Tab-separated table of C-alpha atoms and ligand atoms in Angstrom:
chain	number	residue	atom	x	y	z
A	1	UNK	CA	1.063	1.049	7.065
A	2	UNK	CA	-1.768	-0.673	9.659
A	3	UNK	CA	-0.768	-3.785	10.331
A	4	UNK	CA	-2.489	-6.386	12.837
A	5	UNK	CA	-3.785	-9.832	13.693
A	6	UNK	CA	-6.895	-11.595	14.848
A	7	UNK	CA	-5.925	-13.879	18.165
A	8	UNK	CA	-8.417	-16.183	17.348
A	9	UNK	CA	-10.439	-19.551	19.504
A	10	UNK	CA	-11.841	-21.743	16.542
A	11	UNK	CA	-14.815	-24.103	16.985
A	12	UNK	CA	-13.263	-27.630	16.419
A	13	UNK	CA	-14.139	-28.673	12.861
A	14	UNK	CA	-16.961	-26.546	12.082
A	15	UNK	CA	-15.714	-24.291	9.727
A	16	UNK	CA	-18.974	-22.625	9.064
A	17	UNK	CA	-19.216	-21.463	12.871
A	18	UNK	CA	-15.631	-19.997	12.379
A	19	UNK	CA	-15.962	-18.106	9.083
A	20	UNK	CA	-19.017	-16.534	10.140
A	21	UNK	CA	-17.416	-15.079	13.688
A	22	UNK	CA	-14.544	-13.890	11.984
A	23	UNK	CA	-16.557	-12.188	9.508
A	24	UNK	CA	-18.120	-10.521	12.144
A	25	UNK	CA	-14.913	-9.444	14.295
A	26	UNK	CA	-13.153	-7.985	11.077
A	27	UNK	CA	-16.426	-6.489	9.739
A	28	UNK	CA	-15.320	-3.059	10.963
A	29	UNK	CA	-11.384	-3.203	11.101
A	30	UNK	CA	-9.080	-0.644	9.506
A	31	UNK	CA	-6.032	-1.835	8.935
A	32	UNK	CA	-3.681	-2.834	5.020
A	33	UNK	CA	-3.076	-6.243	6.657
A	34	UNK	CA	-4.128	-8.482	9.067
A	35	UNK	CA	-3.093	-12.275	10.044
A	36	UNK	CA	-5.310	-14.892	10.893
A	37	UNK	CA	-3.715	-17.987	13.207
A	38	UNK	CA	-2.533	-21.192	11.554
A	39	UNK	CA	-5.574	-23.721	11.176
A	40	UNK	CA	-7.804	-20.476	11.789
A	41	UNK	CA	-10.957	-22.685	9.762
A	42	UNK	CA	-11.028	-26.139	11.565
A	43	UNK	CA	-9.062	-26.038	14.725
A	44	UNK	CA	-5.911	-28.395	14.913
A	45	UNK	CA	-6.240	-31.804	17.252
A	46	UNK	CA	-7.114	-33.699	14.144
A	47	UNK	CA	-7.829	-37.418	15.292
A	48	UNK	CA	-6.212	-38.402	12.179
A	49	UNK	CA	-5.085	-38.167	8.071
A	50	UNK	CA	-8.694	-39.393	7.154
A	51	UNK	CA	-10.639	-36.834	9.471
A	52	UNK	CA	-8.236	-34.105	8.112
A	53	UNK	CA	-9.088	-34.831	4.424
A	54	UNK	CA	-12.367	-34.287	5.396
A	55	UNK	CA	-12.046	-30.481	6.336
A	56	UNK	CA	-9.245	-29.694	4.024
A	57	UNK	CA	-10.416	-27.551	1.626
A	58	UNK	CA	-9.126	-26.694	-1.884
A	59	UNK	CA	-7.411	-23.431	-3.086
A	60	UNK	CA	-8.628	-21.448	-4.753
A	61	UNK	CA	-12.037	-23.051	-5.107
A	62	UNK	CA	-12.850	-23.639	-1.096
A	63	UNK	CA	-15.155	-22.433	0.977
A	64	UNK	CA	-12.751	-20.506	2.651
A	65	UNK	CA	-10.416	-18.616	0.235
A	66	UNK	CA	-14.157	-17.065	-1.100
A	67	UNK	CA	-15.142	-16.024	2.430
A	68	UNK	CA	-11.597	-14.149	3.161
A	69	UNK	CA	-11.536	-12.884	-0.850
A	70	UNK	CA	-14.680	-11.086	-0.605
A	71	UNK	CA	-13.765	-10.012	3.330
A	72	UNK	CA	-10.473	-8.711	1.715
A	73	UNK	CA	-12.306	-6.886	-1.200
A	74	UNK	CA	-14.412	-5.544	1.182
A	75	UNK	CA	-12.490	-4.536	4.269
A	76	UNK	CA	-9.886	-3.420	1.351
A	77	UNK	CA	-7.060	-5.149	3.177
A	78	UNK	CA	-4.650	-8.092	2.437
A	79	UNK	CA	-5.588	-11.254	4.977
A	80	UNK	CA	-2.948	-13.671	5.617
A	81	UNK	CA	-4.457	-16.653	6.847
A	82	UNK	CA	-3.293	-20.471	7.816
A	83	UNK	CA	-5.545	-23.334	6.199
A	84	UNK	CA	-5.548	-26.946	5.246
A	85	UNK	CA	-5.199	-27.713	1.542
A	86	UNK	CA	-6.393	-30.299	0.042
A	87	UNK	CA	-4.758	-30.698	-3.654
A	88	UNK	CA	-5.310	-34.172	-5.043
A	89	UNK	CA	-3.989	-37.013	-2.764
A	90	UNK	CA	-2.117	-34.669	-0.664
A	91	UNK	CA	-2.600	-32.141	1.972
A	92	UNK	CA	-0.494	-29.412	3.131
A	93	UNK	CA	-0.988	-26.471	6.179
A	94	UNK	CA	-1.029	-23.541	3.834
A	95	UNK	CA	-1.529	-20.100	4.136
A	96	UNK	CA	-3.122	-18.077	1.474
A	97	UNK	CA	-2.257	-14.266	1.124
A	98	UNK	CA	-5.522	-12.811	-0.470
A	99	UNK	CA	-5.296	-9.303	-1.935
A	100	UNK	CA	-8.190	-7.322	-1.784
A	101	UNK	CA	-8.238	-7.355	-5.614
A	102	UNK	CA	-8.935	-11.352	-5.642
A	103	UNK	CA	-4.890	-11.982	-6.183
A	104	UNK	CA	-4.513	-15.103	-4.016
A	105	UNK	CA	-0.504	-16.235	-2.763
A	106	UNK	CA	0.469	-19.776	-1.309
A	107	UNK	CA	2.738	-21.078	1.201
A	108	UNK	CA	2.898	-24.375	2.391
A	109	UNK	CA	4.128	-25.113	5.022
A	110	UNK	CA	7.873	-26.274	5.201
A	111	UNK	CA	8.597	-27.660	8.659
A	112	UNK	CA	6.106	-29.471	10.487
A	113	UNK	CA	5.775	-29.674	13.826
A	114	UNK	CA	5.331	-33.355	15.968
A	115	UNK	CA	2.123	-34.560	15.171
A	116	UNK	CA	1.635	-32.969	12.114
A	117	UNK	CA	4.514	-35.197	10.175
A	118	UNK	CA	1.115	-37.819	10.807
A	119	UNK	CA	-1.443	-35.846	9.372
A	120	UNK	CA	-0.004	-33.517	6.441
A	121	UNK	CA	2.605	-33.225	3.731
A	122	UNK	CA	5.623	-31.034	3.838
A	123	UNK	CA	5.211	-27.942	1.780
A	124	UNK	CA	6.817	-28.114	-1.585
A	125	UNK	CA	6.830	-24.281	-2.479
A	126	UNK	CA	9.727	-22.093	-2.764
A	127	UNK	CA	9.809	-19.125	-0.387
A	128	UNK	CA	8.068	-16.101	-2.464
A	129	UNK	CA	8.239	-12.573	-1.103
A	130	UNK	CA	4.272	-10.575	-2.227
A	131	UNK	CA	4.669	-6.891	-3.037
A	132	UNK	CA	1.642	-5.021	-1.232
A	133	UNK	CA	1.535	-1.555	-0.469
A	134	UNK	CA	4.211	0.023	0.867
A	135	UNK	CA	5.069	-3.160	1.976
A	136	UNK	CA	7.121	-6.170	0.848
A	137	UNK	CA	5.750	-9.243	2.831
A	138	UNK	CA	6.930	-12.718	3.080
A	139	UNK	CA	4.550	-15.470	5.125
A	140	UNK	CA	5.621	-18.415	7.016
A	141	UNK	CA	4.309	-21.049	9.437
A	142	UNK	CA	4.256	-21.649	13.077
A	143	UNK	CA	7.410	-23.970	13.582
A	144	UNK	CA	9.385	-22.543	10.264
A	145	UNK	CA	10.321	-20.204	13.604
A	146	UNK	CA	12.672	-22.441	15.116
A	147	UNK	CA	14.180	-22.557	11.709
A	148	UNK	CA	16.130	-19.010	11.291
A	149	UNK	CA	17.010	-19.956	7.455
A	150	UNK	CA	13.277	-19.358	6.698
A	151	UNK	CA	13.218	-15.831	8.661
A	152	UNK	CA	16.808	-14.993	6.499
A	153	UNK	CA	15.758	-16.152	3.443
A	154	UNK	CA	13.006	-14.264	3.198
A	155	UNK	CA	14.759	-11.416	4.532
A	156	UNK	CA	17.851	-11.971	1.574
A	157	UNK	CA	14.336	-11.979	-0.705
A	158	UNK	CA	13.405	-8.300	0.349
A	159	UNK	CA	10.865	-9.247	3.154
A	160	UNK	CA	10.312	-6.509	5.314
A	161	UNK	CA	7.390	-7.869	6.963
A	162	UNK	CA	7.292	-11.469	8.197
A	163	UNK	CA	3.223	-12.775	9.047
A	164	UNK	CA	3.102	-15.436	10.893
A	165	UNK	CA	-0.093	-17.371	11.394
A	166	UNK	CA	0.689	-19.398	14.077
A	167	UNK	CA	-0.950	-22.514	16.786
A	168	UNK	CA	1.804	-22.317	19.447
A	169	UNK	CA	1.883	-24.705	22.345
A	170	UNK	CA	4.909	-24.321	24.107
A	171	UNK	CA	6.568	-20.936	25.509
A	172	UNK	CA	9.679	-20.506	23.157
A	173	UNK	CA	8.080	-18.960	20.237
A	174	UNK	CA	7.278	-15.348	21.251
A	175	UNK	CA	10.753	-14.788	22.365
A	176	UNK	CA	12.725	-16.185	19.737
A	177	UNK	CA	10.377	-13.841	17.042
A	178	UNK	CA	12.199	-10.931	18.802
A	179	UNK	CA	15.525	-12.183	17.872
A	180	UNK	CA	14.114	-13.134	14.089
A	181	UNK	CA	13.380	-9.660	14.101
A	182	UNK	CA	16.227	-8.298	15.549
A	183	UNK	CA	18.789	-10.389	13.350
A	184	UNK	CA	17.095	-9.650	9.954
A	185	UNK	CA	15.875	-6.092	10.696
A	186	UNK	CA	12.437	-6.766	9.920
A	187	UNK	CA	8.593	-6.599	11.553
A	188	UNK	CA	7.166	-9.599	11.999
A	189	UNK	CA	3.318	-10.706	12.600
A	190	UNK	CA	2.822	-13.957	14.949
A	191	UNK	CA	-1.292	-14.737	14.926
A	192	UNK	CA	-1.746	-17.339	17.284
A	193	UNK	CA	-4.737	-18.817	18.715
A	194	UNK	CA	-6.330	-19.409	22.430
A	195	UNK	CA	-8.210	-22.203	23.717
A	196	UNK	CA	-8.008	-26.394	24.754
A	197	UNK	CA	-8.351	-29.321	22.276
A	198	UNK	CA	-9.014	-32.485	24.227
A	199	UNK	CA	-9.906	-35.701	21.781
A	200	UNK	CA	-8.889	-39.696	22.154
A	201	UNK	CA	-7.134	-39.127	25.286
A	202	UNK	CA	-5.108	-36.035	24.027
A	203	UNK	CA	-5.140	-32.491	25.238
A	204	UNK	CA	-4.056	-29.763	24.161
A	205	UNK	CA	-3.565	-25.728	25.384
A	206	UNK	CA	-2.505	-23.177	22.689
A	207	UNK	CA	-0.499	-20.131	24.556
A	208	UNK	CA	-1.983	-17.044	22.841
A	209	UNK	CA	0.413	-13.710	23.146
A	210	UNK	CA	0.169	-13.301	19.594
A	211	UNK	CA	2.577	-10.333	18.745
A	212	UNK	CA	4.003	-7.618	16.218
A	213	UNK	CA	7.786	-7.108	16.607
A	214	UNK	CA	9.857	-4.447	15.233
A	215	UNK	CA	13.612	-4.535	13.500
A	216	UNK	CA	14.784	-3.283	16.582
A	217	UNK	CA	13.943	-6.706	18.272
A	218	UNK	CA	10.727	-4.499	20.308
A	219	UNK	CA	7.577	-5.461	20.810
A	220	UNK	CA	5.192	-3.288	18.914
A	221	UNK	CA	1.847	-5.205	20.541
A	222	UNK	CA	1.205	-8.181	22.723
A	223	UNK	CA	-1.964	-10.339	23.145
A	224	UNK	CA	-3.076	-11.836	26.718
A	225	UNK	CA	-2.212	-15.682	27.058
A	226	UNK	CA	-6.160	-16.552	26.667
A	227	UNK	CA	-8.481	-14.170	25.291
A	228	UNK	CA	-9.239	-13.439	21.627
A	229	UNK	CA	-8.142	-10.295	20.720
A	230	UNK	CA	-7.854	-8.091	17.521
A	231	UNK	CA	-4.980	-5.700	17.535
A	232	UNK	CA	-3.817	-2.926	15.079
A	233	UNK	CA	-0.626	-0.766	14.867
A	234	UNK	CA	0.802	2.161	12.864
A	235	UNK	CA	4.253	0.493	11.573
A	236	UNK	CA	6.753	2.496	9.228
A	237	UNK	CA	7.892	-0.105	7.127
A	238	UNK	CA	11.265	2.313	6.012
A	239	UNK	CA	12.609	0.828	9.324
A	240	UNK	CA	12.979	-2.342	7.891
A	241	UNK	CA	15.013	-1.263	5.071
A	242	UNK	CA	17.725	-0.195	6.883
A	243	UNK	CA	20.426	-2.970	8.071
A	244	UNK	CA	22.640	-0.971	9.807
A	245	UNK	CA	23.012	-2.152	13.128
A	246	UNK	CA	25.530	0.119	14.070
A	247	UNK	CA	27.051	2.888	11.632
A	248	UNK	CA	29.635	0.297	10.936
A	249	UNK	CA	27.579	-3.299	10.822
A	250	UNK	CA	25.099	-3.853	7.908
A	251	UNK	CA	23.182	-7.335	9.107
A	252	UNK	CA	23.370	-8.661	5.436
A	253	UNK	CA	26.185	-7.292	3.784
A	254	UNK	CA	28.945	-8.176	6.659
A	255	UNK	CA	27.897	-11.508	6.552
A	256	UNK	CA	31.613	-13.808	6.101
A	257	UNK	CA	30.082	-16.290	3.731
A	258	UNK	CA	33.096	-17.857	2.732
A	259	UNK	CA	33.330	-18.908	6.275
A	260	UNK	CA	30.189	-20.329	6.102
A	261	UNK	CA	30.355	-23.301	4.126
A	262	UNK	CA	30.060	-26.592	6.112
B	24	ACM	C1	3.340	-25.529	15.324
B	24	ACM	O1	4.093	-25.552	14.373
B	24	ACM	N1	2.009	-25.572	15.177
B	24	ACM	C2	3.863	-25.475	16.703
């Protein structure tokens, strides 16, 4: 299976501007899935709830989910790709897994990161695992990292690819994914973005070295810290389905849950 991402420097709020560019950088890509950053449409330094609303967009009827539907139809690959939702009074930072046949999945968000408790919702949908392919793939959000119950969970649901649309600012992430990998013996797919967002006296750098990892805890590919970059990769996804660690530790089924309980 080709698997890849889109490291990715959005135009602040001008969501136009960024659909068109990536619809020109994936116009000639060949790959059965590619990830798109968190926030991939509008950028991320919002100055606030009300200037959010604004740019949130609904699913499925935005502006957005028919830009990376007919990309998918056309390109014939699945795009995973993080967005703000806008669904009645509230707003979530969603991700919508669009199937090249117009199928559309949604995450929300579960754990939001600093600023974002201000500006958005916590997601309120369970953890879903999308057959596609070869592939079984589960999706989840930038900080749901430093949570390893998301990772597991999705791994107890039969993920054997993690994507990961992600707007990292600190140094932790990229390290940690090989260790989410390693644990659950699965790939995973972290899309993150480049650039600075400066606004009412903030300021912001996102860290780039977006990544594939593999369930050996490798690194398959790895972005530079600031230049957009689209990157591809054969993966056998079979490597995922085997949790042997060693001939005599399976990472699931030697798990002492009895032990567990708090
Ligand atoms: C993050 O969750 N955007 C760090």
């Amino acid at each position: 299976m080709r698997v890849g991402f889109l490291q990715f420097h959005p135009i602040f709020a001008d969501i136009g501007q960024n659909l068109s560019r990536i619809e020109a950088k994936l116009s000639k890509v060949d790959a059965d899935l590619l990830v798109l950053p968190e926030l991939f449409n509008t950028g991320y330094l919002f100055s606030g709830r009300k200037q959010l609303r604004q740019l949130a967009e609904e699913i499925p009827d935005g502006q957005t989910t028919r830009v990376l539907k007919s990309l998918s139809r056309k390109r014939k690959m699945a795009i995973v790709a993080g967005i703000a939702e806008k669904d009645k009074d509230k707003i979530y930072n969603s991700s919508i897994f669009v199937k090249p046949g117009g199928d559309i999945h949604l995450y929300r968000k579960l754990h939001l990161f600093d600023r974002e408790k201000r500006w958005f919702d916590a997601g309120n949908l369970k953890l879903e695992v999308i057959s596609f392919r070869a592939a079984k793939i589960g999706v989840m959000i930038c900080f749901d990292w430093i949570f390893p119950e998301v990772a597991r969970s999705l791994t107890l649901l039969g993920a054997e690819i993690i994507c990961h649309p992600v707007n990292l600012v600190l140094h932790y992430c990229q390290r940690s994914m090989l260790t989410r990998s390693l644990e659950n013996g699965i790939f995973t797919i972290t899309a993150n973005r480049i650039g600075t967002e400066q606004r009412n006296g903030e300021r912001i750098t996102f860290t780039g070295r977006s990544q594939i990892t593999s369930p050996k805890g490798e690194l398959v590919v790895s972005s530079p810290r600031n230049k957009e970059s689209l990157e591809v990769a054969d993966i056998n996804v079979k490597e995922a389905r085997d949790k042997f660690f060693t001939p005599a530790n399976h990472l699931i089924k030697d798990r002492r849950r009895t032990f567990y309980r708090l």
